[in-house]
Short mmCIF file of C-alpha atoms and ligand atoms in Angstrom, two decimals:
data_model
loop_
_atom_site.label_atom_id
_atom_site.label_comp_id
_atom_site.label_asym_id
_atom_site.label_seq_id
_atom_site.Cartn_x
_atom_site.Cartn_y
_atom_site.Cartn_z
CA UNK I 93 -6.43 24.02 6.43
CA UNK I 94 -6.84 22.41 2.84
CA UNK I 95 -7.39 18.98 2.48
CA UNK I 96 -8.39 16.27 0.20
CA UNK I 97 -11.25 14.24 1.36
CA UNK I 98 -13.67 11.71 -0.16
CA UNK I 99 -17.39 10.68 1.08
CA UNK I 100 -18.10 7.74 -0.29
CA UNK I 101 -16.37 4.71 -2.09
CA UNK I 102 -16.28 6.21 -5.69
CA UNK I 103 -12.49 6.03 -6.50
CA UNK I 104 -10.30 9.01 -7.83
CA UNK I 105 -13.47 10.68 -9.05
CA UNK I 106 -14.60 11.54 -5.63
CA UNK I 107 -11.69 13.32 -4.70
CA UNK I 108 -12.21 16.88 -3.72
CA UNK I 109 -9.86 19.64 -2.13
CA UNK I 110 -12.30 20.84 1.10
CA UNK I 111 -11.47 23.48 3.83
CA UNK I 112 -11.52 21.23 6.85
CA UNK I 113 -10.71 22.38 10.67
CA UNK I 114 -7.09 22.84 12.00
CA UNK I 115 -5.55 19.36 14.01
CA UNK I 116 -4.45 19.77 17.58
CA UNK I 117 -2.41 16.82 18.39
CA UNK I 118 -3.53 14.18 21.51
CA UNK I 119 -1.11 12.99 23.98
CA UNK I 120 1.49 10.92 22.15
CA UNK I 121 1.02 12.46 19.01
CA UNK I 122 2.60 15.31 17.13
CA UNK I 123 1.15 17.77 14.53
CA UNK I 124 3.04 17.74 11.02
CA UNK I 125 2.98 20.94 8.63
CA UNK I 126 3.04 18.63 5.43
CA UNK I 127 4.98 19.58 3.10
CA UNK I 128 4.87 16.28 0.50
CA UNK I 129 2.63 13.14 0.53
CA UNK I 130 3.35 9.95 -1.13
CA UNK I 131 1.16 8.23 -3.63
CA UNK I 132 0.97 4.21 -3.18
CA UNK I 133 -1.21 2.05 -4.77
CA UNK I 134 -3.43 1.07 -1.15
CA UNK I 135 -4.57 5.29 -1.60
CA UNK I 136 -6.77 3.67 -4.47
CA UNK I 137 -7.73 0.71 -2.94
CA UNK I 138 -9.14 3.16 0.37
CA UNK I 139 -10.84 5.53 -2.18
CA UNK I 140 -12.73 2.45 -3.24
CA UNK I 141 -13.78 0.69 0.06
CA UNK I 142 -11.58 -2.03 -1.03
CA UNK I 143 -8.34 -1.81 1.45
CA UNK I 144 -8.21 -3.57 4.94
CA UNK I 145 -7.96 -0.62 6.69
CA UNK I 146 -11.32 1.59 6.11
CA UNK I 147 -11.43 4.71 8.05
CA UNK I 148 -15.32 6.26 8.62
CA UNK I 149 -16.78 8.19 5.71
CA UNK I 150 -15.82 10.70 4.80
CA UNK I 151 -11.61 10.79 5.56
CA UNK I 152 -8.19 12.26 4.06
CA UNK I 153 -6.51 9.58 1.94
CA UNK I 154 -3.04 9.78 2.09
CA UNK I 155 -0.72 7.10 3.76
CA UNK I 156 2.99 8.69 3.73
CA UNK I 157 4.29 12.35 4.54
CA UNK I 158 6.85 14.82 4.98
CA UNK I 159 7.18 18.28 6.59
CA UNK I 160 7.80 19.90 10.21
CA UNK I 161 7.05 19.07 13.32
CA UNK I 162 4.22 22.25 14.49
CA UNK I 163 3.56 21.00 17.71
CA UNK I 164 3.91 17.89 20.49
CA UNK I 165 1.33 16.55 21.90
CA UNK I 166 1.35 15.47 25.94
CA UNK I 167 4.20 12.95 26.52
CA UNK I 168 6.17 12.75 23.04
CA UNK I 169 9.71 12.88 24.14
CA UNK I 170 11.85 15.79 24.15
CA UNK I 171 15.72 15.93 23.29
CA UNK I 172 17.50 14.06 21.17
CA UNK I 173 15.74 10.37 20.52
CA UNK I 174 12.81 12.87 20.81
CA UNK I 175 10.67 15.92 19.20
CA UNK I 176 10.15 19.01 18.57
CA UNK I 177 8.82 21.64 17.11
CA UNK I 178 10.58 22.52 13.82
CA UNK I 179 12.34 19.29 13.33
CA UNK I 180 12.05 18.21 9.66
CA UNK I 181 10.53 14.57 9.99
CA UNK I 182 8.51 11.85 7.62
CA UNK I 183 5.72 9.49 8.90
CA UNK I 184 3.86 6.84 8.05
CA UNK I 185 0.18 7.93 9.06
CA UNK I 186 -2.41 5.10 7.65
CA UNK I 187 -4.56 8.06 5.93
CA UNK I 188 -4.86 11.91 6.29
CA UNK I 189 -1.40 12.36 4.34
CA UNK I 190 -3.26 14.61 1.49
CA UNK I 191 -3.79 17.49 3.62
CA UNK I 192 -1.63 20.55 5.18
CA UNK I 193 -1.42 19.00 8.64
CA UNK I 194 -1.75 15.64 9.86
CA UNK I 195 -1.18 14.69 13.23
CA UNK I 196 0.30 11.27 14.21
CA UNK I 197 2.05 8.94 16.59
CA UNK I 198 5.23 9.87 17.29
CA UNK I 199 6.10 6.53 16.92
CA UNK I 200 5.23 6.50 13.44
CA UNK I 201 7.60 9.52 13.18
CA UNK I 202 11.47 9.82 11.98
CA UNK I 203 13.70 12.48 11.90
CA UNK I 204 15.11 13.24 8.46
CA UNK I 205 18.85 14.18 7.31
CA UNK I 206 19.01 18.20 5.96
CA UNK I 207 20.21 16.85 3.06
CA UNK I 208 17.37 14.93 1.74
CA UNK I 209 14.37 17.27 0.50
CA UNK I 210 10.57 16.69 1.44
CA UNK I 211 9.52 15.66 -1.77
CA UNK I 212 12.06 12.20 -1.64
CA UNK I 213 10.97 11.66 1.85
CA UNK I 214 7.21 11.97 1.20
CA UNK I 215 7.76 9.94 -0.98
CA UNK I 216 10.29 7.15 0.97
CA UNK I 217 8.95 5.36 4.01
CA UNK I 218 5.97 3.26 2.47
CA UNK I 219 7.54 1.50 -0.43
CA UNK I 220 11.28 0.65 1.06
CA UNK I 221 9.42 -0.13 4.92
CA UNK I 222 7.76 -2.54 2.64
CA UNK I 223 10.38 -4.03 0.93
CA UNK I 224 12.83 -4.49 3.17
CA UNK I 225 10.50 -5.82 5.79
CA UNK I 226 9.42 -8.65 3.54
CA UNK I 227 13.11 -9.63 2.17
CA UNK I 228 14.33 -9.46 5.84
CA UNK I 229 11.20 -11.35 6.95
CA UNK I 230 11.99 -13.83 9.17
CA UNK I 231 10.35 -16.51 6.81
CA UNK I 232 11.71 -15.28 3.35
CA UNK I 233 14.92 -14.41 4.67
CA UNK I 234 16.93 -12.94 1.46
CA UNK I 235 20.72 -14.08 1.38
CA UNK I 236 23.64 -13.23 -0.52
CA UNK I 237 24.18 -15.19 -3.77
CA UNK I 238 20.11 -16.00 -4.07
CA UNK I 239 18.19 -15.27 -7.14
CA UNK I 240 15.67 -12.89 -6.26
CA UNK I 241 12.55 -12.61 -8.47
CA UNK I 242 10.64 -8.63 -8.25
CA UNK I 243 7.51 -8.53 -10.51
CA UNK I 244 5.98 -5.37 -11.03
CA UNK I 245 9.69 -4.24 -10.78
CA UNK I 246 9.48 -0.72 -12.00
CA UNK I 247 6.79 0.33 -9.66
CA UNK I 248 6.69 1.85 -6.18
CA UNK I 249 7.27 -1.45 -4.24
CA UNK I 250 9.27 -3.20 -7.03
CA UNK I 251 11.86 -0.64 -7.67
CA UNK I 252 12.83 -0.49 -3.69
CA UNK I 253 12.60 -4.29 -4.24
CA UNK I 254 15.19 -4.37 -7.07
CA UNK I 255 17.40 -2.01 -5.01
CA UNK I 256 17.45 -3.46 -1.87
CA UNK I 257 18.11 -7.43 -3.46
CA UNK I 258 20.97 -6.00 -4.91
CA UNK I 259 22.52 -5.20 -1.18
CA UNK I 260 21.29 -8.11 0.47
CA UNK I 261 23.77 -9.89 -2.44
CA UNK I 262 20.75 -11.17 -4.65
CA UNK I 263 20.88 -11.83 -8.28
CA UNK I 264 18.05 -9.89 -9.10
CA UNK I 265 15.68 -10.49 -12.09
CA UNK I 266 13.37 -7.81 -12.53
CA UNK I 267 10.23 -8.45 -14.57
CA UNK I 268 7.89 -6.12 -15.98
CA UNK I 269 4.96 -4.88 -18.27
CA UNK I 270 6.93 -2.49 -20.48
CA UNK I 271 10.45 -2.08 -21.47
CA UNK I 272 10.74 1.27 -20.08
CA UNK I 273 10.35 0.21 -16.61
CA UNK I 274 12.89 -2.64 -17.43
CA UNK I 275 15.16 -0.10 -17.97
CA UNK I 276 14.84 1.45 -15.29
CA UNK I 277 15.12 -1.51 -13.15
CA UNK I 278 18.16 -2.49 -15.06
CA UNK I 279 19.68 1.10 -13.92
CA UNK I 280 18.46 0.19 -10.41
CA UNK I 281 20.67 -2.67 -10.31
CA UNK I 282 18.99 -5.58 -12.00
CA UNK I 283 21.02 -8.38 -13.49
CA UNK I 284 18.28 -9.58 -15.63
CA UNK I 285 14.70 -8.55 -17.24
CA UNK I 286 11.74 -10.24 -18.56
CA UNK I 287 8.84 -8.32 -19.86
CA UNK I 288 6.26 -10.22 -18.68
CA UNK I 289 3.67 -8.72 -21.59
CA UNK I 290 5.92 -10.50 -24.81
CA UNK I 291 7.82 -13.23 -22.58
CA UNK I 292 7.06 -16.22 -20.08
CA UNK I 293 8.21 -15.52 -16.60
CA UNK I 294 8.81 -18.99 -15.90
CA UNK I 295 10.60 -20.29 -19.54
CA UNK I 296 12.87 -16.78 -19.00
CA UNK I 297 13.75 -17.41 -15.39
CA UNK I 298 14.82 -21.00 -16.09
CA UNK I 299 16.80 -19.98 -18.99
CA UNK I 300 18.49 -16.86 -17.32
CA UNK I 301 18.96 -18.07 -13.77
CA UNK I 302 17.55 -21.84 -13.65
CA UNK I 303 14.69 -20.75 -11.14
CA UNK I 304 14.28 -18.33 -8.06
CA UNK I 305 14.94 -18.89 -4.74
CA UNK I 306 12.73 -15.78 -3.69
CA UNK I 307 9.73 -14.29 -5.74
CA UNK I 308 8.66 -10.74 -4.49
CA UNK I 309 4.99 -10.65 -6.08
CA UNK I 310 3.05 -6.81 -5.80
CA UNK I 311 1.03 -8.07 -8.88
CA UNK I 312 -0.92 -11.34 -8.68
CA UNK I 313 -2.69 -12.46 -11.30
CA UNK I 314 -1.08 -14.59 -14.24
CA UNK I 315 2.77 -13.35 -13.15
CA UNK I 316 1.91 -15.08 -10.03
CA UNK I 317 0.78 -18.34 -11.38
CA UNK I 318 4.10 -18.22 -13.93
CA UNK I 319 6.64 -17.52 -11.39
CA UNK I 320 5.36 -20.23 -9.16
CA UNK I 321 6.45 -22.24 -11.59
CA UNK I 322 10.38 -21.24 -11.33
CA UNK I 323 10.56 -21.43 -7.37
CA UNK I 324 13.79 -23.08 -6.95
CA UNK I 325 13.68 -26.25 -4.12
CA UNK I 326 13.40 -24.51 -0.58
CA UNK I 327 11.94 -21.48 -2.39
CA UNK I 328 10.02 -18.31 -0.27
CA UNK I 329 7.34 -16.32 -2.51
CA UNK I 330 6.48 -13.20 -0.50
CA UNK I 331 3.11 -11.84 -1.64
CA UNK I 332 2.89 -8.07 -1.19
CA UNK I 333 0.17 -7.22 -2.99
CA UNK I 334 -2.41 -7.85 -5.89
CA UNK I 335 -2.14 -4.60 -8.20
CA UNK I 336 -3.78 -6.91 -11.47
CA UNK I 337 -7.03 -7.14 -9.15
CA UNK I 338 -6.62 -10.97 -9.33
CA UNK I 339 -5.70 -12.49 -5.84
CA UNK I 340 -4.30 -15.65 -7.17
CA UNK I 341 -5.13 -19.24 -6.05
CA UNK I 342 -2.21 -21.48 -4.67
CA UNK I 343 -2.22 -24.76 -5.64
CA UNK I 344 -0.22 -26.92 -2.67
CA UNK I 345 0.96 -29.51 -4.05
CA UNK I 346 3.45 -26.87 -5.97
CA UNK I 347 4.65 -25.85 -2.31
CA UNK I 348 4.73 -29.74 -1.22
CA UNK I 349 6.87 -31.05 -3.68
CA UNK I 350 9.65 -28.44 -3.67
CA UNK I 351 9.43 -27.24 0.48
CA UNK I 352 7.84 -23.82 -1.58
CA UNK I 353 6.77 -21.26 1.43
CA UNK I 354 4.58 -18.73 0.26
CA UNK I 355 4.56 -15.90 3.23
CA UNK I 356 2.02 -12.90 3.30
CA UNK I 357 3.59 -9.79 4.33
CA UNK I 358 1.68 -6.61 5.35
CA UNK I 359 3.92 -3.81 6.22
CA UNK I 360 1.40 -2.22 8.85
CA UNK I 361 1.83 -5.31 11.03
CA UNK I 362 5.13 -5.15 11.40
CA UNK I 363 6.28 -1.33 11.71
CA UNK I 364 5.81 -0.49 14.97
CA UNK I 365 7.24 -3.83 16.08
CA UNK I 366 11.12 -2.88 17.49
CA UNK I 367 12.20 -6.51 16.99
CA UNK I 368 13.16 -8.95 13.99
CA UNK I 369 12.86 -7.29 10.40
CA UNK I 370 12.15 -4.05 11.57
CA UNK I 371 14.84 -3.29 14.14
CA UNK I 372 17.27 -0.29 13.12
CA UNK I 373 14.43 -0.28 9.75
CA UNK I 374 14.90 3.54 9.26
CA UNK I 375 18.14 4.24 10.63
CA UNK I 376 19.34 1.52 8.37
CA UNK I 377 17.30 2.61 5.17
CA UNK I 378 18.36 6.51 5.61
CA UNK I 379 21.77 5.40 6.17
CA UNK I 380 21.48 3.43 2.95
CA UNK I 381 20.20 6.87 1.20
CA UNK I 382 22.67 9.27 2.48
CA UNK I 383 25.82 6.97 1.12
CA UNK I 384 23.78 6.68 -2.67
CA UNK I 385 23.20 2.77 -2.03
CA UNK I 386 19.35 3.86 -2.48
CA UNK I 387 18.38 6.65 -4.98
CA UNK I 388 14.39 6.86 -4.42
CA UNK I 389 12.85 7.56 -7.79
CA UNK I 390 10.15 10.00 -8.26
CA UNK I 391 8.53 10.08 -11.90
CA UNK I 392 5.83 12.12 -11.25
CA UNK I 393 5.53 15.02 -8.78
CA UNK I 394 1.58 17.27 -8.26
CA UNK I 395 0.17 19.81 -6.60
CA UNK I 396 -2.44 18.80 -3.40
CA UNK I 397 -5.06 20.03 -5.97
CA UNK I 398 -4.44 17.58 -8.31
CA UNK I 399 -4.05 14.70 -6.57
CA UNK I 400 -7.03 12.69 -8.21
CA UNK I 401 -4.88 13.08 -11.71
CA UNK I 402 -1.45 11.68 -9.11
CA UNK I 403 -3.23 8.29 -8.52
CA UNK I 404 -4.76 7.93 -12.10
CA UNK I 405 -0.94 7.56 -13.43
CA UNK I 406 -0.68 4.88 -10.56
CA UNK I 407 -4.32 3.11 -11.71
CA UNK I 408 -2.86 3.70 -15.50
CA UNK I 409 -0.12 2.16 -15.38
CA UNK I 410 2.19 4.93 -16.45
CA UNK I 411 4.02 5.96 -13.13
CA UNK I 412 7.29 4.19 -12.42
CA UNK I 413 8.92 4.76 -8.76
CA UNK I 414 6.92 6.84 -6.72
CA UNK I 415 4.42 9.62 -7.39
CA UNK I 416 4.72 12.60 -4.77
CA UNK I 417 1.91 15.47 -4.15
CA UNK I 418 3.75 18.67 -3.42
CA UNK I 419 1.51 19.95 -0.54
CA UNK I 420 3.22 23.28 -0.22
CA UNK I 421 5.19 25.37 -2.82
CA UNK I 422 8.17 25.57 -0.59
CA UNK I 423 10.36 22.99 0.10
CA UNK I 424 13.79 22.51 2.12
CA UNK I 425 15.96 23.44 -1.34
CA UNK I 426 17.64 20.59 -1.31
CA UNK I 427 17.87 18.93 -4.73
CA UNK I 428 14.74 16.85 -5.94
CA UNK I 429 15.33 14.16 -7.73
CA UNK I 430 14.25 13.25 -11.53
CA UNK I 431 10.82 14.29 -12.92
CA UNK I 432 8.84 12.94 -15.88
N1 NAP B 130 1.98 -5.67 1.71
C1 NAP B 130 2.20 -4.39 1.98
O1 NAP B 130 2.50 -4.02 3.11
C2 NAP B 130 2.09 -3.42 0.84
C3 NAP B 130 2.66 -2.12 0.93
C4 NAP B 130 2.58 -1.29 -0.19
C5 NAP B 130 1.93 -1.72 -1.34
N2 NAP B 130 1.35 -2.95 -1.36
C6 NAP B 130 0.67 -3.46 -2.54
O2 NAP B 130 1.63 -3.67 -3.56
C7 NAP B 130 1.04 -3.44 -4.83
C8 NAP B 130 1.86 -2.40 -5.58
O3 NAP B 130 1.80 -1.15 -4.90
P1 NAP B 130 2.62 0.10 -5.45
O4 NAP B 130 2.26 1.27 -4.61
O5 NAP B 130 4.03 -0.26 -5.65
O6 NAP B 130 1.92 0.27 -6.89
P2 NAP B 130 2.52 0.72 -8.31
O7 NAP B 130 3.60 1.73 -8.11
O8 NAP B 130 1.35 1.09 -9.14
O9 NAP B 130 3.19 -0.60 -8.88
C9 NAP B 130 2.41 -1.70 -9.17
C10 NAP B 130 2.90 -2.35 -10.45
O10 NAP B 130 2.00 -3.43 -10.70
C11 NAP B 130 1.91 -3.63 -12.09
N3 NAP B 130 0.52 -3.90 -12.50
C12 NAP B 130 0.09 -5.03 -13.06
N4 NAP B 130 -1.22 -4.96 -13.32
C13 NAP B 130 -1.62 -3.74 -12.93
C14 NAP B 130 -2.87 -3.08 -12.96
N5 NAP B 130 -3.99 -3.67 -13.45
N6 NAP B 130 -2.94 -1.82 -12.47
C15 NAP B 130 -1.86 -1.23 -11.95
N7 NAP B 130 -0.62 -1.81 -11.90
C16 NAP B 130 -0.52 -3.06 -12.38
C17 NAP B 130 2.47 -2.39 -12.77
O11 NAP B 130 3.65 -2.77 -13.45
P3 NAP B 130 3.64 -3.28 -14.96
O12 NAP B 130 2.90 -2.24 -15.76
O13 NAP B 130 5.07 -3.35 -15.24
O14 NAP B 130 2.94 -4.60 -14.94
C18 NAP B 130 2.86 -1.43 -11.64
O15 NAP B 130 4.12 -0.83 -11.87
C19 NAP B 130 -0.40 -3.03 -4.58
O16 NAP B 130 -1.23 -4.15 -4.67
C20 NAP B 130 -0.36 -2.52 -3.14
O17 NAP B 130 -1.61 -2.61 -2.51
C21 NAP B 130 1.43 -3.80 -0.31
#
């Protein structure tokens, strides 16, 4: 089978398409004919040396797919709560995604409706898993009638951020680095933009809202420091990531004087866990889909060959939503959504 692998930690540049041996799935796993792969920001971290997880030299990078089940491995379950083969399924699989098969935990695995096409759901699990883990988090806690902050909000996380606020009841003010992805957050539901490139975060948020009572921060850097600065009393920043390459520096007296929690949240950590945010996750999320509450948003889609030019538009800035490698030329011919 064809797959993209990498040997050492040189970034995009070291990507190459290689003809590796077929997978046979071990007991609780299943083999997945991939059809689509995600692109998410961590692929560029891994192709660097620079994520927590680091697989052995040299690996697959690829962290989300979609496709059909080819085979089960010794006690996956059968029936209904269970697989088979030829049931058309996503998964999250850590790395290994950029290849035609991948074999995973069935665990990691979910079922997908006909109507949604492998290219959305290679594309869905990473980002909104992420998101609404950390605004259901136990600690940050999201309710109706808040003002949610979303930096970085017309990127993979963001977007799913801005989305998901808005049916928790948030006010949601989206911030970002260009005015096209403002608009696009804005069509995503936002109440309220600041483009954090021309405007202060902080001076905006206090004039728009009065402060935040949630900050969602992918970015880091200088957007962190500002929106630190607008955390309403009882406030809950949930760091997610640190896409500037600045992990910022928390000063606590700012969390002392105003009861500020700031909360790490790594998705990995909590997925497999079948209690608190991530009970009924995927149900839940694919339930949101199929009624239009979520419309996942694709602006770039590439073949497997190219996917070293799919996570340069994430590294340059230029993607918004998700970025999908088409692993295989056919897909389910159900209706993809928009392309750039
Ligand atoms: N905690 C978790 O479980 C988890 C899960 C997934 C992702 N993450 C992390 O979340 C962050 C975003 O991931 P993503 O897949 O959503 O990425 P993405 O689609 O590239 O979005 C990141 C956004 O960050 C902004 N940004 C600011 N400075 C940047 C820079 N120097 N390079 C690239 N983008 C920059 C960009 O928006 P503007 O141009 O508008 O500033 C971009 O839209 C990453 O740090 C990733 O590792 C964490």
């Amino acid at each position: 089978m064809r797959a993209i692998r990498i040997h050492e930690p040189s970034g995009v540049d070291g990507l190459a398409l290689e003809e590796v041996p077929s997978l046979t799935p071990g007991p609780g796993e299943v083999r997945i004919e991939v059809h689509a792969a995600g692109c998410n920001f961590p692929d560029t971290l891994m192709l660097k040396g620079a994520y927590q997880d680091k697989p052995d030299w040299p690996f697959t990078p690829g962290k989300e797919v979609a496709g059909i089940i080819m085979d089960v491995g010794a006690g996956v379950p059968k029936g209904a709560d269970g697989f088979a083969p030829g049931d058309r399924v996503m998964a999250l699989v850590g790395h290994g995604g950029f290849a035609e098969e991948v074999t995973v935990i069935a665990e990691e695995v979910h079922k997908i409706p006909d109507t949604m096409d492998f290219m959305t759901a290679g594309g869905f699990a990473l980002t909104y898993a992420t998101s609404y883990i950390a605004l259901h988090h136990h600690q940050i806690h999201l309710t109706p009638g808040e003002v949610l902050l979303v930096l970085g909000a017309g990127g993979g996380v963001g977007l799913t951020a801005v989305e998901i606020g808005k049916i928790l009841g948030a006010t949601v003010v989206a911030a970002a680095g260009s005015d096209e992805k403002l608009a696009l957050a804005k069509q995503y539901g936002a109440d309220h933009t600041i483009n954090y490139r021309t405007e202060s975060i902080r001076d905006r948020v206090k004039a728009l809202v009065g402060g935040a009572d949630v900050v969602y921060d992918p970015v880091g850097g200088d957007a962190f420091a500002q929106s630190l600065r607008c955390v309403n009393t009882d406030g809950r920043v949930a760091i997610v990531g640190f896409a500037s390459g600045d992990i910022p520096q928390i000063p606590a007296s700012y969390l002392l004087v105003k009861n500020i929690s700031a909360v790490g949240i790594a998705m990995s950590g909590y997925r497999l866990r079948q209690t608190g945010p991530t009970r009924n996750m995927f149900p839940t999320l694919l339930d949101w889909c199929a009624t239009g509450r979520l419309k996942p948003h694709t602006s770039f889609q590439f073949p497997l060959e190219q996917t070293a030019e799919a996570l340069q538009t994430i590294l340059d800035r230029r993607s918004t939503g998700k970025v999908v490698i088409r692993v295989r030329d056919v897909d389910s011919g159900v209706t993809t959504p928009d392309l750039a």
